[in-house]
Amino acid sequence: MIRAGYGTRTVYTRMAVRALQLWRAHDERFARGFFKKTGALWLFGKDDSFRKASVASLQAERVPMDEWSPAEARRRYPQIDFTGISSLLFEPDAGYLLARRACEHVVECVVAEGGEYRLGAVTSPIRIAGPSASAVAMMDGSTLAADAFVFACGPWLGSLFPDAVGRHITPTRQDVFYFGTAPGDVRFQDDALPVWVDFGERLMYGIPGNANRGFKVADDTSGPRFDPTSGQRDLPASAVKAARAFLARRFPALANAPLVGSEVCQYEASSDSNYIIDRHPAASNVWIVGGGSGHGFKMGPAIGELVASLVTGKAQPDPFFSLARLARAKESNLQEKWS
């Protein structure tokens, strides 16, 4: 899902706007349709502080939006039960992305432009002697040499770089469900319903239609710690029951919809939920990119543009995304704990 509202974090609103521009430009060039414009509907209960902060952020970047009352929302989307909702925010230019297809296409583009794609695994943890790295060891006994290295390894970053990253990134388990809609019922397809985010008891979100995989429902609330390598991917009955309860409450017509698919997603949450885009502290030609905290993929084109400018020396690292700011925060928390 790609949308621009990020509360008080104007830097992310600006990044989301740029990412959306790049996604659209890519679709215009290749006509692959990775971005599906549906609009995004934000639902808020009694506490709408995030809505207010998001409005200010969106206005600052001139992002189109509408503020609706529950009555207006019911008129537009009668398939949604807005009980308990006090205010709504609608972003008409938002939508969702076809992530798997987009990743496959990136590989195709790299190869077509003369690049080489290799499938392999580095030896973990990665040993950096500094002040620069000439090669990294692979698990098959070979080495991979390069002038510069970019490690964008998601939930594996902490284990690959225990000293530099370590516990600054926590992989969490996020359960995702796909429910089937009744034959011929088009009310829950992406031409009839926007992507949505529900700020209720738990932060839920969903995507209608979703490339015919089913009606997607997912919990954005930070889940339990998860091992991305050995963690089990089956979903417990309690999680399915909770998802069904939410579906019955917010989308009553889908109360008895069959579960047609599920998956376990991983968030690579940084300790302050902000990205890490920085040099390795011991090697000037090694870059660490992660801490997506559930928002990394949609920002991919903008992050890639930024990282490319850093690697080629056309820009300098932003302290907002530095590793040092996490270390300072940890030290400050320890001082506060023991003072």
Tab-separated table of C-alpha atoms in Angstrom:
chain	number	residue	atom	x	y	z
A	1	MET	CA	0.000	0.000	0.000
A	2	ILE	CA	1.341	3.441	-0.859
A	3	ARG	CA	-0.006	6.612	0.678
A	4	ALA	CA	1.484	9.894	1.805
A	5	GLY	CA	0.104	10.483	5.297
A	6	TYR	CA	2.715	9.849	7.996
A	7	GLY	CA	1.626	12.013	10.901
A	8	THR	CA	4.217	14.555	11.938
A	9	ARG	CA	7.003	12.961	9.874
A	10	THR	CA	7.050	15.429	6.994
A	11	VAL	CA	10.279	13.889	5.725
A	12	TYR	CA	8.359	10.680	4.990
A	13	THR	CA	5.475	12.517	3.366
A	14	ARG	CA	7.975	14.157	1.046
A	15	MET	CA	9.629	10.791	0.374
A	16	ALA	CA	6.266	9.121	-0.308
A	17	VAL	CA	5.373	11.856	-2.795
A	18	ARG	CA	8.677	11.314	-4.613
A	19	ALA	CA	8.277	7.519	-4.551
A	20	LEU	CA	4.804	7.794	-6.074
A	21	GLN	CA	6.160	10.033	-8.834
A	22	LEU	CA	8.822	7.444	-9.630
A	23	TRP	CA	6.388	4.501	-9.548
A	24	ARG	CA	4.144	6.312	-12.014
A	25	ALA	CA	7.060	7.238	-14.256
A	26	HIS	CA	8.153	3.595	-14.296
A	27	ASP	CA	4.654	2.447	-15.235
A	28	GLU	CA	4.485	5.011	-18.023
A	29	ARG	CA	7.800	3.776	-19.393
A	30	PHE	CA	7.215	0.028	-19.143
A	31	ALA	CA	3.376	-0.181	-19.101
A	32	ARG	CA	3.440	-2.928	-16.471
A	33	GLY	CA	0.810	-1.471	-14.133
A	34	PHE	CA	2.610	-2.108	-10.848
A	35	PHE	CA	0.790	0.789	-9.165
A	36	LYS	CA	-2.991	0.504	-8.803
A	37	LYS	CA	-4.633	3.812	-8.002
A	38	THR	CA	-7.620	3.250	-5.718
A	39	GLY	CA	-7.376	6.093	-3.241
A	40	ALA	CA	-6.701	5.480	0.452
A	41	LEU	CA	-9.302	5.806	3.193
A	42	TRP	CA	-8.138	6.464	6.763
A	43	LEU	CA	-10.631	5.689	9.546
A	44	PHE	CA	-10.261	7.261	13.002
A	45	GLY	CA	-12.076	6.678	16.275
A	46	LYS	CA	-12.202	9.031	19.252
A	47	ASP	CA	-8.483	9.662	19.129
A	48	ASP	CA	-7.847	11.413	15.831
A	49	SER	CA	-4.548	13.058	16.759
A	50	PHE	CA	-2.790	11.145	13.996
A	51	ARG	CA	-5.318	12.468	11.489
A	52	LYS	CA	-4.667	16.040	12.544
A	53	ALA	CA	-0.924	15.577	12.296
A	54	SER	CA	-1.276	13.885	8.912
A	55	VAL	CA	-3.426	16.708	7.566
A	56	ALA	CA	-0.754	19.227	8.492
A	57	SER	CA	1.942	17.096	6.860
A	58	LEU	CA	-0.089	16.546	3.690
A	59	GLN	CA	-0.950	20.210	3.404
A	60	ALA	CA	2.702	21.163	3.759
A	61	GLU	CA	3.545	18.991	0.733
A	62	ARG	CA	0.364	19.943	-1.183
A	63	VAL	CA	-0.864	16.360	-1.332
A	64	PRO	CA	-4.524	16.132	-2.429
A	65	MET	CA	-6.847	14.982	0.338
A	66	ASP	CA	-10.418	15.200	1.559
A	67	GLU	CA	-11.760	15.132	5.095
A	68	TRP	CA	-15.064	13.283	5.368
A	69	SER	CA	-17.712	12.825	8.005
A	70	PRO	CA	-18.942	9.280	8.731
A	71	ALA	CA	-22.218	10.159	6.973
A	72	GLU	CA	-20.375	11.138	3.799
A	73	ALA	CA	-18.290	7.967	3.968
A	74	ARG	CA	-21.409	5.789	4.364
A	75	ARG	CA	-22.943	7.387	1.302
A	76	ARG	CA	-19.853	6.622	-0.772
A	77	TYR	CA	-19.044	3.167	0.645
A	78	PRO	CA	-22.146	1.463	2.083
A	79	GLN	CA	-20.248	-1.861	2.175
A	80	ILE	CA	-18.278	-0.544	5.158
A	81	ASP	CA	-19.726	-0.309	8.680
A	82	PHE	CA	-18.396	2.956	10.127
A	83	THR	CA	-19.596	2.326	13.688
A	84	GLY	CA	-17.141	3.865	16.155
A	85	ILE	CA	-15.548	6.094	13.511
A	86	SER	CA	-15.580	9.834	14.232
A	87	SER	CA	-13.597	11.215	11.279
A	88	LEU	CA	-12.046	10.121	8.001
A	89	LEU	CA	-9.286	11.191	5.661
A	90	PHE	CA	-9.219	10.287	1.963
A	91	GLU	CA	-6.165	10.475	-0.314
A	92	PRO	CA	-7.431	10.245	-3.912
A	93	ASP	CA	-4.015	9.682	-5.510
A	94	ALA	CA	-2.984	6.761	-3.275
A	95	GLY	CA	-3.266	3.054	-4.013
A	96	TYR	CA	-1.368	-0.220	-3.778
A	97	LEU	CA	1.610	-1.883	-5.457
A	98	LEU	CA	2.098	-5.337	-6.962
A	99	ALA	CA	5.268	-6.085	-5.036
A	100	ARG	CA	6.205	-9.526	-6.325
A	101	ARG	CA	5.836	-8.514	-9.958
A	102	ALA	CA	7.789	-5.319	-9.361
A	103	CYS	CA	10.716	-7.187	-7.759
A	104	GLU	CA	10.876	-9.630	-10.664
A	105	HIS	CA	10.836	-6.698	-13.071
A	106	VAL	CA	13.781	-5.036	-11.283
A	107	VAL	CA	15.875	-8.150	-11.950
A	108	GLU	CA	14.786	-8.148	-15.602
A	109	CYS	CA	15.790	-4.487	-15.974
A	110	VAL	CA	19.203	-4.981	-14.334
A	111	VAL	CA	20.025	-7.902	-16.613
A	112	ALA	CA	18.708	-6.097	-19.706
A	113	GLU	CA	20.981	-3.141	-18.975
A	114	GLY	CA	24.067	-5.338	-18.680
A	115	GLY	CA	24.033	-6.061	-14.976
A	116	GLU	CA	24.447	-9.484	-13.392
A	117	TYR	CA	22.025	-11.101	-10.976
A	118	ARG	CA	23.403	-13.748	-8.636
A	119	LEU	CA	21.536	-15.809	-6.089
A	120	GLY	CA	23.667	-16.584	-3.063
A	121	ALA	CA	24.131	-16.100	0.652
A	122	VAL	CA	26.857	-14.248	2.529
A	123	THR	CA	28.535	-15.729	5.559
A	124	SER	CA	26.872	-14.398	8.699
A	125	PRO	CA	27.905	-12.315	10.504
A	126	ILE	CA	29.703	-10.173	7.952
A	127	ARG	CA	33.243	-9.296	9.055
A	128	ILE	CA	34.291	-5.725	8.276
A	129	ALA	CA	37.963	-5.003	8.959
A	130	GLY	CA	37.884	-1.403	7.653
A	131	PRO	CA	38.563	1.269	6.674
A	132	SER	CA	37.034	-0.137	3.488
A	133	ALA	CA	35.916	-3.570	2.334
A	134	SER	CA	37.265	-5.215	-0.825
A	135	ALA	CA	35.208	-8.415	-0.672
A	136	VAL	CA	32.692	-10.348	1.405
A	137	ALA	CA	32.753	-14.088	2.113
A	138	MET	CA	29.956	-16.277	0.717
A	139	MET	CA	28.579	-19.415	2.328
A	140	ASP	CA	29.716	-21.545	-0.623
A	141	GLY	CA	33.340	-20.620	0.110
A	142	SER	CA	33.701	-18.031	-2.627
A	143	THR	CA	34.116	-14.277	-2.203
A	144	LEU	CA	32.305	-11.380	-3.812
A	145	ALA	CA	34.489	-8.391	-4.684
A	146	ALA	CA	33.231	-4.881	-5.421
A	147	ASP	CA	34.161	-1.213	-5.171
A	148	ALA	CA	31.117	-0.562	-2.953
A	149	PHE	CA	28.568	-2.705	-1.127
A	150	VAL	CA	24.938	-1.923	-0.291
A	151	PHE	CA	23.267	-4.249	2.203
A	152	ALA	CA	19.489	-3.876	2.061
A	153	CYS	CA	18.751	-7.155	3.825
A	154	GLY	CA	15.549	-6.391	5.697
A	155	PRO	CA	14.993	-8.453	8.858
A	156	TRP	CA	18.431	-10.099	8.509
A	157	LEU	CA	20.381	-6.845	8.973
A	158	GLY	CA	20.731	-7.208	12.739
A	159	SER	CA	22.211	-10.691	12.545
A	160	LEU	CA	24.463	-9.833	9.593
A	161	PHE	CA	25.871	-6.781	11.392
A	162	PRO	CA	25.537	-7.515	15.132
A	163	ASP	CA	27.979	-4.766	16.123
A	164	ALA	CA	26.817	-1.958	13.839
A	165	VAL	CA	23.091	-2.749	13.762
A	166	GLY	CA	22.351	-5.492	16.298
A	167	ARG	CA	19.261	-4.758	18.328
A	168	HIS	CA	18.591	-1.477	16.575
A	169	ILE	CA	16.417	-3.557	14.240
A	170	THR	CA	13.840	-6.039	15.518
A	171	PRO	CA	12.158	-8.458	13.089
A	172	THR	CA	8.496	-8.917	13.967
A	173	ARG	CA	5.878	-11.327	12.700
A	174	GLN	CA	2.889	-9.772	10.898
A	175	ASP	CA	-0.005	-12.050	9.911
A	176	VAL	CA	-1.774	-11.383	6.605
A	177	PHE	CA	-5.099	-12.870	5.486
A	178	TYR	CA	-6.928	-13.115	2.156
A	179	PHE	CA	-10.678	-13.687	2.184
A	180	GLY	CA	-12.782	-14.734	-0.801
A	181	THR	CA	-15.737	-12.661	-1.963
A	182	ALA	CA	-18.996	-14.061	-3.294
A	183	PRO	CA	-19.149	-14.806	-7.043
A	184	GLY	CA	-20.281	-11.717	-8.937
A	185	ASP	CA	-19.986	-9.421	-5.906
A	186	VAL	CA	-17.899	-6.499	-7.152
A	187	ARG	CA	-18.317	-4.312	-4.050
A	188	PHE	CA	-14.953	-5.416	-2.669
A	189	GLN	CA	-12.881	-5.051	-5.836
A	190	ASP	CA	-10.368	-2.257	-6.298
A	191	ASP	CA	-12.566	-0.327	-8.734
A	192	ALA	CA	-15.293	-0.074	-6.078
A	193	LEU	CA	-13.349	0.329	-2.841
A	194	PRO	CA	-10.121	2.099	-1.847
A	195	VAL	CA	-7.288	0.692	0.216
A	196	TRP	CA	-8.009	1.462	3.859
A	197	VAL	CA	-6.339	1.946	7.231
A	198	ASP	CA	-8.364	1.553	10.434
A	199	PHE	CA	-7.029	3.258	13.577
A	200	GLY	CA	-9.171	1.312	16.036
A	201	GLU	CA	-8.227	-0.947	18.929
A	202	ARG	CA	-5.521	-2.322	16.665
A	203	LEU	CA	-4.067	-0.720	13.569
A	204	MET	CA	-5.599	-2.728	10.722
A	205	TYR	CA	-5.293	-2.178	6.991
A	206	GLY	CA	-6.453	-3.855	3.812
A	207	ILE	CA	-6.450	-3.956	0.047
A	208	PRO	CA	-9.531	-4.781	-2.057
A	209	GLY	CA	-9.194	-7.138	-5.004
A	210	ASN	CA	-5.406	-7.319	-4.670
A	211	ALA	CA	-4.607	-8.924	-8.056
A	212	ASN	CA	-7.403	-11.479	-7.558
A	213	ARG	CA	-5.714	-13.000	-4.503
A	214	GLY	CA	-8.670	-12.115	-2.283
A	215	PHE	CA	-9.695	-9.316	0.063
A	216	LYS	CA	-6.540	-8.572	2.044
A	217	VAL	CA	-6.750	-7.899	5.788
A	218	ALA	CA	-3.622	-7.367	7.888
A	219	ASP	CA	-2.667	-6.173	11.344
A	220	ASP	CA	-0.145	-3.315	11.264
A	221	THR	CA	0.334	-3.393	15.042
A	222	SER	CA	3.844	-4.543	15.883
A	223	GLY	CA	3.796	-8.319	16.253
A	224	PRO	CA	6.021	-10.688	18.274
A	225	ARG	CA	9.731	-11.125	17.546
A	226	PHE	CA	10.333	-13.439	14.631
A	227	ASP	CA	13.274	-15.313	13.143
A	228	PRO	CA	13.065	-14.653	9.386
A	229	THR	CA	15.140	-17.760	8.607
A	230	SER	CA	13.647	-20.475	10.803
A	231	GLY	CA	10.325	-18.999	11.972
A	232	GLN	CA	7.214	-21.087	11.240
A	233	ARG	CA	4.830	-19.561	8.695
A	234	ASP	CA	1.594	-21.255	9.722
A	235	LEU	CA	-1.103	-19.058	11.261
A	236	PRO	CA	-2.695	-20.034	14.591
A	237	ALA	CA	-6.455	-20.440	14.844
A	238	SER	CA	-6.591	-17.508	17.290
A	239	ALA	CA	-5.153	-15.152	14.665
A	240	VAL	CA	-7.681	-16.276	12.048
A	241	LYS	CA	-10.482	-15.836	14.592
A	242	ALA	CA	-9.373	-12.286	15.390
A	243	ALA	CA	-9.171	-11.370	11.699
A	244	ARG	CA	-12.660	-12.777	11.103
A	245	ALA	CA	-14.042	-10.817	14.052
A	246	PHE	CA	-12.661	-7.591	12.625
A	247	LEU	CA	-13.965	-8.411	9.150
A	248	ALA	CA	-17.469	-9.114	10.483
A	249	ARG	CA	-17.488	-5.825	12.374
A	250	ARG	CA	-16.151	-3.515	9.652
A	251	PHE	CA	-17.260	-5.359	6.480
A	252	PRO	CA	-20.427	-7.254	7.531
A	253	ALA	CA	-21.094	-8.773	4.101
A	254	LEU	CA	-17.789	-10.664	4.420
A	255	ALA	CA	-18.516	-12.091	7.869
A	256	ASN	CA	-18.666	-15.648	6.494
A	257	ALA	CA	-16.192	-15.202	3.648
A	258	PRO	CA	-13.846	-18.175	3.185
A	259	LEU	CA	-10.187	-17.785	4.035
A	260	VAL	CA	-8.509	-18.392	0.667
A	261	GLY	CA	-4.932	-17.596	1.619
A	262	SER	CA	-2.578	-16.356	4.305
A	263	GLU	CA	1.075	-15.482	4.801
A	264	VAL	CA	3.499	-14.229	7.400
A	265	CYS	CA	5.064	-10.885	6.602
A	266	GLN	CA	8.058	-9.523	8.512
A	267	TYR	CA	8.593	-5.973	9.636
A	268	GLU	CA	12.184	-4.931	10.250
A	269	ALA	CA	11.425	-2.342	12.859
A	270	SER	CA	14.103	0.094	13.942
A	271	SER	CA	14.010	1.224	17.551
A	272	ASP	CA	12.547	4.626	16.583
A	273	SER	CA	10.615	3.379	13.494
A	274	ASN	CA	12.778	5.502	11.161
A	275	TYR	CA	14.936	4.175	8.357
A	276	ILE	CA	18.630	3.376	8.535
A	277	ILE	CA	20.459	4.726	5.474
A	278	ASP	CA	24.084	5.142	6.426
A	279	ARG	CA	27.681	4.034	5.983
A	280	HIS	CA	28.964	1.172	8.067
A	281	PRO	CA	30.899	2.872	10.911
A	282	ALA	CA	34.024	0.807	10.135
A	283	ALA	CA	34.045	0.906	6.311
A	284	SER	CA	33.428	3.926	4.117
A	285	ASN	CA	32.374	1.873	1.067
A	286	VAL	CA	29.812	-0.290	2.864
A	287	TRP	CA	26.248	1.023	3.096
A	288	ILE	CA	23.472	-0.267	5.328
A	289	VAL	CA	19.875	0.340	4.249
A	290	GLY	CA	16.918	-0.903	6.289
A	291	GLY	CA	14.623	-0.310	9.211
A	292	GLY	CA	11.603	-0.128	6.905
A	293	SER	CA	9.210	-0.749	9.819
A	294	GLY	CA	6.492	-1.827	7.376
A	295	HIS	CA	6.978	1.053	4.942
A	296	GLY	CA	10.179	0.191	3.130
A	297	PHE	CA	8.987	-1.334	-0.146
A	298	LYS	CA	6.611	1.414	-1.175
A	299	MET	CA	9.436	3.913	-0.723
A	300	GLY	CA	11.813	1.760	-2.770
A	301	PRO	CA	12.281	4.065	-5.787
A	302	ALA	CA	12.907	7.129	-3.601
A	303	ILE	CA	15.242	5.230	-1.268
A	304	GLY	CA	17.085	3.755	-4.239
A	305	GLU	CA	17.513	7.206	-5.744
A	306	LEU	CA	18.921	8.478	-2.451
A	307	VAL	CA	21.259	5.516	-1.930
A	308	ALA	CA	22.578	5.799	-5.490
A	309	SER	CA	23.464	9.431	-4.870
A	310	LEU	CA	25.255	8.462	-1.640
A	311	VAL	CA	27.262	5.634	-3.171
A	312	THR	CA	28.363	7.804	-6.106
A	313	GLY	CA	29.361	10.655	-3.779
A	314	LYS	CA	26.726	13.074	-5.040
A	315	ALA	CA	25.140	13.418	-1.586
A	316	GLN	CA	26.033	13.045	2.064
A	317	PRO	CA	24.220	10.860	4.631
A	318	ASP	CA	21.299	12.516	6.404
A	319	PRO	CA	21.709	12.433	10.224
A	320	PHE	CA	17.978	11.661	10.442
A	321	PHE	CA	18.696	8.190	9.017
A	322	SER	CA	22.051	7.615	10.724
A	323	LEU	CA	23.112	4.668	12.841
A	324	ALA	CA	24.608	7.104	15.332
A	325	ARG	CA	21.227	8.557	16.257
A	326	LEU	CA	20.094	5.090	17.405
A	327	ALA	CA	23.225	4.593	19.481
A	328	ARG	CA	22.735	8.013	21.098
A	329	ALA	CA	19.107	7.221	21.878
A	330	LYS	CA	20.087	3.905	23.478
A	331	GLU	CA	22.756	5.582	25.587
A	332	SER	CA	20.309	8.305	26.627
A	333	ASN	CA	17.716	5.692	27.643
A	334	LEU	CA	20.290	3.833	29.744
A	335	GLN	CA	21.354	7.033	31.499
A	336	GLU	CA	17.725	7.872	32.215
A	337	LYS	CA	17.070	4.336	33.533
A	338	TRP	CA	19.953	4.421	35.994
A	339	SER	CA	19.830	8.094	37.012
